[in-house]
Each structure stands twice: as C-alpha cells, then as structure tokens.
PDB file of C-alpha atoms in Angstrom:
ATOM      1  CA  UNK S  96      86.158  91.165 115.844  1.00 87.00           C
ATOM      2  CA  UNK S  97      87.115  87.814 117.235  1.00 92.00           C
ATOM      3  CA  UNK S  98      89.693  85.190 116.296  1.00 93.00           C
ATOM      4  CA  UNK S  99      87.516  83.724 113.508  1.00 94.00           C
ATOM      5  CA  UNK S 100      87.048  87.156 111.921  1.00 93.00           C
ATOM      6  CA  UNK S 101      90.805  87.784 112.036  1.00 92.00           C
ATOM      7  CA  UNK S 102      91.456  84.362 110.452  1.00 93.00           C
ATOM      8  CA  UNK S 103      88.952  85.065 107.671  1.00 94.00           C
ATOM      9  CA  UNK S 104      90.603  88.419 106.961  1.00 92.00           C
ATOM     10  CA  UNK S 105      94.058  86.815 107.034  1.00 89.00           C
ATOM     11  CA  UNK S 106      93.107  84.140 104.502  1.00 91.00           C
ATOM     12  CA  UNK S 107      91.356  86.634 102.223  1.00 90.00           C
ATOM     13  CA  UNK S 108      94.335  88.964 102.501  1.00 84.00           C
ATOM     14  CA  UNK S 109      96.514  86.220 101.061  1.00 82.00           C
ATOM     15  CA  UNK S 110      93.948  85.215  98.413  1.00 87.00           C
ATOM     16  CA  UNK S 111      90.951  87.515  97.872  1.00 88.00           C
ATOM     17  CA  UNK S 112      89.492  84.992  95.414  1.00 90.00           C
ATOM     18  CA  UNK S 113      89.196  82.231  98.005  1.00 92.00           C
ATOM     19  CA  UNK S 114      85.688  80.773  97.960  1.00 94.00           C
ATOM     20  CA  UNK S 115      83.408  80.649 100.972  1.00 95.00           C
ATOM     21  CA  UNK S 116      83.551  76.831 100.826  1.00 95.00           C
ATOM     22  CA  UNK S 117      87.364  76.860 100.933  1.00 95.00           C
ATOM     23  CA  UNK S 118      87.372  79.359 103.813  1.00 95.00           C
ATOM     24  CA  UNK S 119      84.949  77.154 105.751  1.00 95.00           C
ATOM     25  CA  UNK S 120      87.022  74.035 105.106  1.00 95.00           C
ATOM     26  CA  UNK S 121      90.303  75.682 106.142  1.00 95.00           C
ATOM     27  CA  UNK S 122      88.816  77.239 109.273  1.00 95.00           C
ATOM     28  CA  UNK S 123      86.802  74.108 110.135  1.00 96.00           C
ATOM     29  CA  UNK S 124      83.459  75.896 110.437  1.00 95.00           C
ATOM     30  CA  UNK S 125      80.184  75.719 108.521  1.00 96.00           C
ATOM     31  CA  UNK S 126      79.899  77.497 105.179  1.00 95.00           C
ATOM     32  CA  UNK S 127      76.869  79.410 106.517  1.00 95.00           C
ATOM     33  CA  UNK S 128      78.985  80.679 109.431  1.00 95.00           C
ATOM     34  CA  UNK S 129      81.596  82.060 107.030  1.00 95.00           C
ATOM     35  CA  UNK S 130      78.902  83.646 104.844  1.00 95.00           C
ATOM     36  CA  UNK S 131      77.277  85.316 107.863  1.00 95.00           C
ATOM     37  CA  UNK S 132      80.650  86.566 109.151  1.00 95.00           C
ATOM     38  CA  UNK S 133      81.559  88.006 105.740  1.00 95.00           C
ATOM     39  CA  UNK S 134      78.226  89.800 105.499  1.00 95.00           C
ATOM     40  CA  UNK S 135      78.710  91.266 108.990  1.00 95.00           C
ATOM     41  CA  UNK S 136      82.310  92.318 108.248  1.00 94.00           C
ATOM     42  CA  UNK S 137      81.128  94.014 105.046  1.00 94.00           C
ATOM     43  CA  UNK S 138      78.140  95.696 106.719  1.00 94.00           C
ATOM     44  CA  UNK S 139      80.318  97.007 109.565  1.00 93.00           C
ATOM     45  CA  UNK S 140      82.876  98.403 107.112  1.00 93.00           C
ATOM     46  CA  UNK S 141      85.690  96.081 108.184  1.00 92.00           C
ATOM     47  CA  UNK S 142      85.808  94.658 104.651  1.00 91.00           C
ATOM     48  CA  UNK S 143      85.169  97.363 102.068  1.00 90.00           C
ATOM     49  CA  UNK S 144      86.192  95.454  98.949  1.00 88.00           C
ATOM     50  CA  UNK S 145      88.089  92.570  97.449  1.00 85.00           C
ATOM     51  CA  UNK S 146      91.142  93.184  95.332  1.00 79.00           C
ATOM     52  CA  UNK S 147      94.321  91.741  93.994  1.00 71.00           C
ATOM     53  CA  UNK S 148      97.888  92.377  95.053  1.00 70.00           C
ATOM     54  CA  UNK S 149     100.426  92.952  92.300  1.00 67.00           C
ATOM     55  CA  UNK S 150     103.665  91.016  92.402  1.00 66.00           C
ATOM     56  CA  UNK S 151     107.096  92.407  91.646  1.00 65.00           C
ATOM     57  CA  UNK S 152     106.816  91.382  87.972  1.00 66.00           C
ATOM     58  CA  UNK S 153     103.761  93.601  87.494  1.00 64.00           C
ATOM     59  CA  UNK S 154     105.443  96.476  89.326  1.00 62.00           C
ATOM     60  CA  UNK S 155     108.720  96.344  87.379  1.00 67.00           C
ATOM     61  CA  UNK S 156     107.821  99.238  85.094  1.00 71.00           C
ATOM     62  CA  UNK S 157     106.904 101.564  87.968  1.00 85.00           C
ATOM     63  CA  UNK S 158     109.242 103.770  89.975  1.00 91.00           C
ATOM     64  CA  UNK S 159     107.814 103.897  93.489  1.00 93.00           C
ATOM     65  CA  UNK S 160     108.569 106.811  95.789  1.00 96.00           C
ATOM     66  CA  UNK S 161     107.580 108.024  99.244  1.00 97.00           C
ATOM     67  CA  UNK S 162     107.392 111.781  99.660  1.00 97.00           C
ATOM     68  CA  UNK S 163     107.344 113.474 103.064  1.00 98.00           C
ATOM     69  CA  UNK S 164     105.659 116.892 103.036  1.00 97.00           C
ATOM     70  CA  UNK S 165     105.663 119.734 105.512  1.00 96.00           C
ATOM     71  CA  UNK S 166     102.801 122.126 104.877  1.00 96.00           C
ATOM     72  CA  UNK S 167     101.609 125.457 106.199  1.00 94.00           C
ATOM     73  CA  UNK S 168      98.892 125.425 108.840  1.00 88.00           C
ATOM     74  CA  UNK S 169      95.373 125.393 107.371  1.00 93.00           C
ATOM     75  CA  UNK S 170      96.636 124.402 103.892  1.00 95.00           C
ATOM     76  CA  UNK S 171      95.706 120.736 104.250  1.00 94.00           C
ATOM     77  CA  UNK S 172      92.338 120.869 102.463  1.00 95.00           C
ATOM     78  CA  UNK S 173      93.585 122.759  99.435  1.00 96.00           C
ATOM     79  CA  UNK S 174      96.686 120.605  99.099  1.00 97.00           C
ATOM     80  CA  UNK S 175      94.669 117.370  99.359  1.00 96.00           C
ATOM     81  CA  UNK S 176      92.370 118.611  96.610  1.00 96.00           C
ATOM     82  CA  UNK S 177      95.350 119.274  94.336  1.00 96.00           C
ATOM     83  CA  UNK S 178      97.019 115.950  95.209  1.00 97.00           C
ATOM     84  CA  UNK S 179      93.836 114.058  94.243  1.00 96.00           C
ATOM     85  CA  UNK S 180      94.198 115.460  90.725  1.00 96.00           C
ATOM     86  CA  UNK S 181      97.694 113.968  90.281  1.00 97.00           C
ATOM     87  CA  UNK S 182      97.225 110.433  88.926  1.00 95.00           C
ATOM     88  CA  UNK S 183     100.651 109.245  90.110  1.00 95.00           C
ATOM     89  CA  UNK S 184      99.805 109.957  93.766  1.00 96.00           C
ATOM     90  CA  UNK S 185      98.470 106.602  94.984  1.00 94.00           C
ATOM     91  CA  UNK S 186      98.058 107.262  98.714  1.00 95.00           C
ATOM     92  CA  UNK S 187      98.285 110.175 101.143  1.00 97.00           C
ATOM     93  CA  UNK S 188      98.674 109.644 104.879  1.00 97.00           C
ATOM     94  CA  UNK S 189      98.694 112.235 107.640  1.00 95.00           C
ATOM     95  CA  UNK S 190     101.559 111.701 110.070  1.00 95.00           C
ATOM     96  CA  UNK S 191     102.824 112.744 113.452  1.00 92.00           C
ATOM     97  CA  UNK S 192     106.236 114.307 113.905  1.00 91.00           C
ATOM     98  CA  UNK S 193     107.939 116.906 111.778  1.00 93.00           C
ATOM     99  CA  UNK S 194     106.162 115.948 108.513  1.00 97.00           C
ATOM    100  CA  UNK S 195     102.473 116.485 107.864  1.00 96.00           C
ATOM    101  CA  UNK S 196     101.876 114.095 104.938  1.00 97.00           C
ATOM    102  CA  UNK S 197     103.392 110.886 103.623  1.00 97.00           C
ATOM    103  CA  UNK S 198     102.643 110.374  99.932  1.00 97.00           C
ATOM    104  CA  UNK S 199     103.071 107.148  97.987  1.00 96.00           C
ATOM    105  CA  UNK S 200     103.779 107.851  94.348  1.00 96.00           C
ATOM    106  CA  UNK S 201     104.233 105.515  91.359  1.00 94.00           C
ATOM    107  CA  UNK S 202     105.683 106.765  88.058  1.00 94.00           C
ATOM    108  CA  UNK S 203     106.796 105.011  84.883  1.00 92.00           C
ATOM    109  CA  UNK S 204     110.223 106.727  84.877  1.00 93.00           C
ATOM    110  CA  UNK S 205     112.399 109.379  86.499  1.00 94.00           C
ATOM    111  CA  UNK S 206     111.281 112.108  84.087  1.00 96.00           C
ATOM    112  CA  UNK S 207     107.640 111.755  85.154  1.00 96.00           C
ATOM    113  CA  UNK S 208     108.693 111.517  88.802  1.00 96.00           C
ATOM    114  CA  UNK S 209     110.655 114.748  88.435  1.00 97.00           C
ATOM    115  CA  UNK S 210     107.601 116.490  86.935  1.00 97.00           C
ATOM    116  CA  UNK S 211     105.318 115.213  89.708  1.00 97.00           C
ATOM    117  CA  UNK S 212     107.756 116.312  92.415  1.00 97.00           C
ATOM    118  CA  UNK S 213     108.047 119.762  90.805  1.00 97.00           C
ATOM    119  CA  UNK S 214     104.244 120.003  90.647  1.00 97.00           C
ATOM    120  CA  UNK S 215     103.912 119.094  94.325  1.00 97.00           C
ATOM    121  CA  UNK S 216     106.711 121.407  95.406  1.00 95.00           C
ATOM    122  CA  UNK S 217     105.114 124.339  93.567  1.00 96.00           C
ATOM    123  CA  UNK S 218     101.788 123.991  95.395  1.00 96.00           C
ATOM    124  CA  UNK S 219     100.811 126.920  97.569  1.00 96.00           C
ATOM    125  CA  UNK S 220     101.159 125.841 101.186  1.00 96.00           C
ATOM    126  CA  UNK S 221     103.913 123.251 100.701  1.00 97.00           C
ATOM    127  CA  UNK S 222     106.834 124.341 102.863  1.00 96.00           C
ATOM    128  CA  UNK S 223     109.240 121.455 102.204  1.00 95.00           C
ATOM    129  CA  UNK S 224     109.455 117.924 100.865  1.00 95.00           C
ATOM    130  CA  UNK S 225     111.773 114.956 101.083  1.00 96.00           C
ATOM    131  CA  UNK S 226     111.667 112.102  98.559  1.00 96.00           C
ATOM    132  CA  UNK S 227     112.649 108.495  99.107  1.00 97.00           C
ATOM    133  CA  UNK S 228     112.827 106.250  96.037  1.00 95.00           C
ATOM    134  CA  UNK S 229     111.959 102.603  96.755  1.00 92.00           C
ATOM    135  CA  UNK S 230     114.676 100.234  95.551  1.00 90.00           C
ATOM    136  CA  UNK S 231     113.347  96.782  96.463  1.00 85.00           C
ATOM    137  CA  UNK S 232     110.701  95.234  98.674  1.00 83.00           C
ATOM    138  CA  UNK S 233     112.137  93.029 101.410  1.00 88.00           C
ATOM    139  CA  UNK S 234     108.958  92.387 103.436  1.00 85.00           C
ATOM    140  CA  UNK S 235     105.360  93.010 102.369  1.00 78.00           C
ATOM    141  CA  UNK S 236     102.648  91.909 104.771  1.00 73.00           C
ATOM    142  CA  UNK S 237     100.087  94.490 103.667  1.00 69.00           C
ATOM    143  CA  UNK S 238      96.618  93.062 103.280  1.00 56.00           C
TER     144      UNK S 238
END
C-alpha cells in the first residue's frame, strides 16, 4: 500500500458512499486510476466491504459494554463457538496480558446485559470476567 491507497481508504472511511469520480477529483488523479486501485485493494483483501457508521443518535438505545475474559487453556474454540451464538456479542478480540478475550457487547438495557453476562460467566472454561460499561464516546477514529 502506498500513500494513494491510504488516502483512498481514509476518504472511504469517512464516507463509504463517496463515488469514484469524487475520490478522483479530491485526490487529483484519473478516475481510471482510482477504479484500478479499488479493484486491487478489494482483490488483495485490504477492502472487504463498504458499510455505514452509526452516529450517537442511532446508538442511543444500546448499552455498550466491553468484557474482559480469562479462560482455561484449550477452551478457546468451544467458547468462541458459544459466543457466536449470542446475538449481543458484536466483536471478540484475542489479547495479550492477563486477559484472553476482549468482547464488545451491545444490549438494549441492563436486564439483557445482565442475562448476557450471566450466560457468558456460566460457560465451561471461563475462569473470570470483568465488565466495563461505555458511558460516552470522546474520540472515534475507527474506519
């Protein structure tokens, strides 16, 4: 990836609906150059899809939580399978340090969050968990 590729990704990260013509105009390159770069970025798996990013208004009805899990050795596969079945679990990351997983969870209210946390805590292989409820977003640069 070069500077042009990073600029294309940056502009699309801010507005995934931006047209190829607008990208070309903003980056001062030919439309065909942008089209070829996009095709290459997609083929190489750098860009795997185009999406939208919800604003705070759309997220108001969702209680967002990060959950840090410590699991037993060799339990990762079984736990991941069970976590995939829980709709409220949006993302699961492996981590370094004293926790094995970082989960991002979104629930409509505290009652559902409590049920989800109980369900996760009861899984065979989960040794401990720590929950952090998100209060407000101060910086969000995620693409």
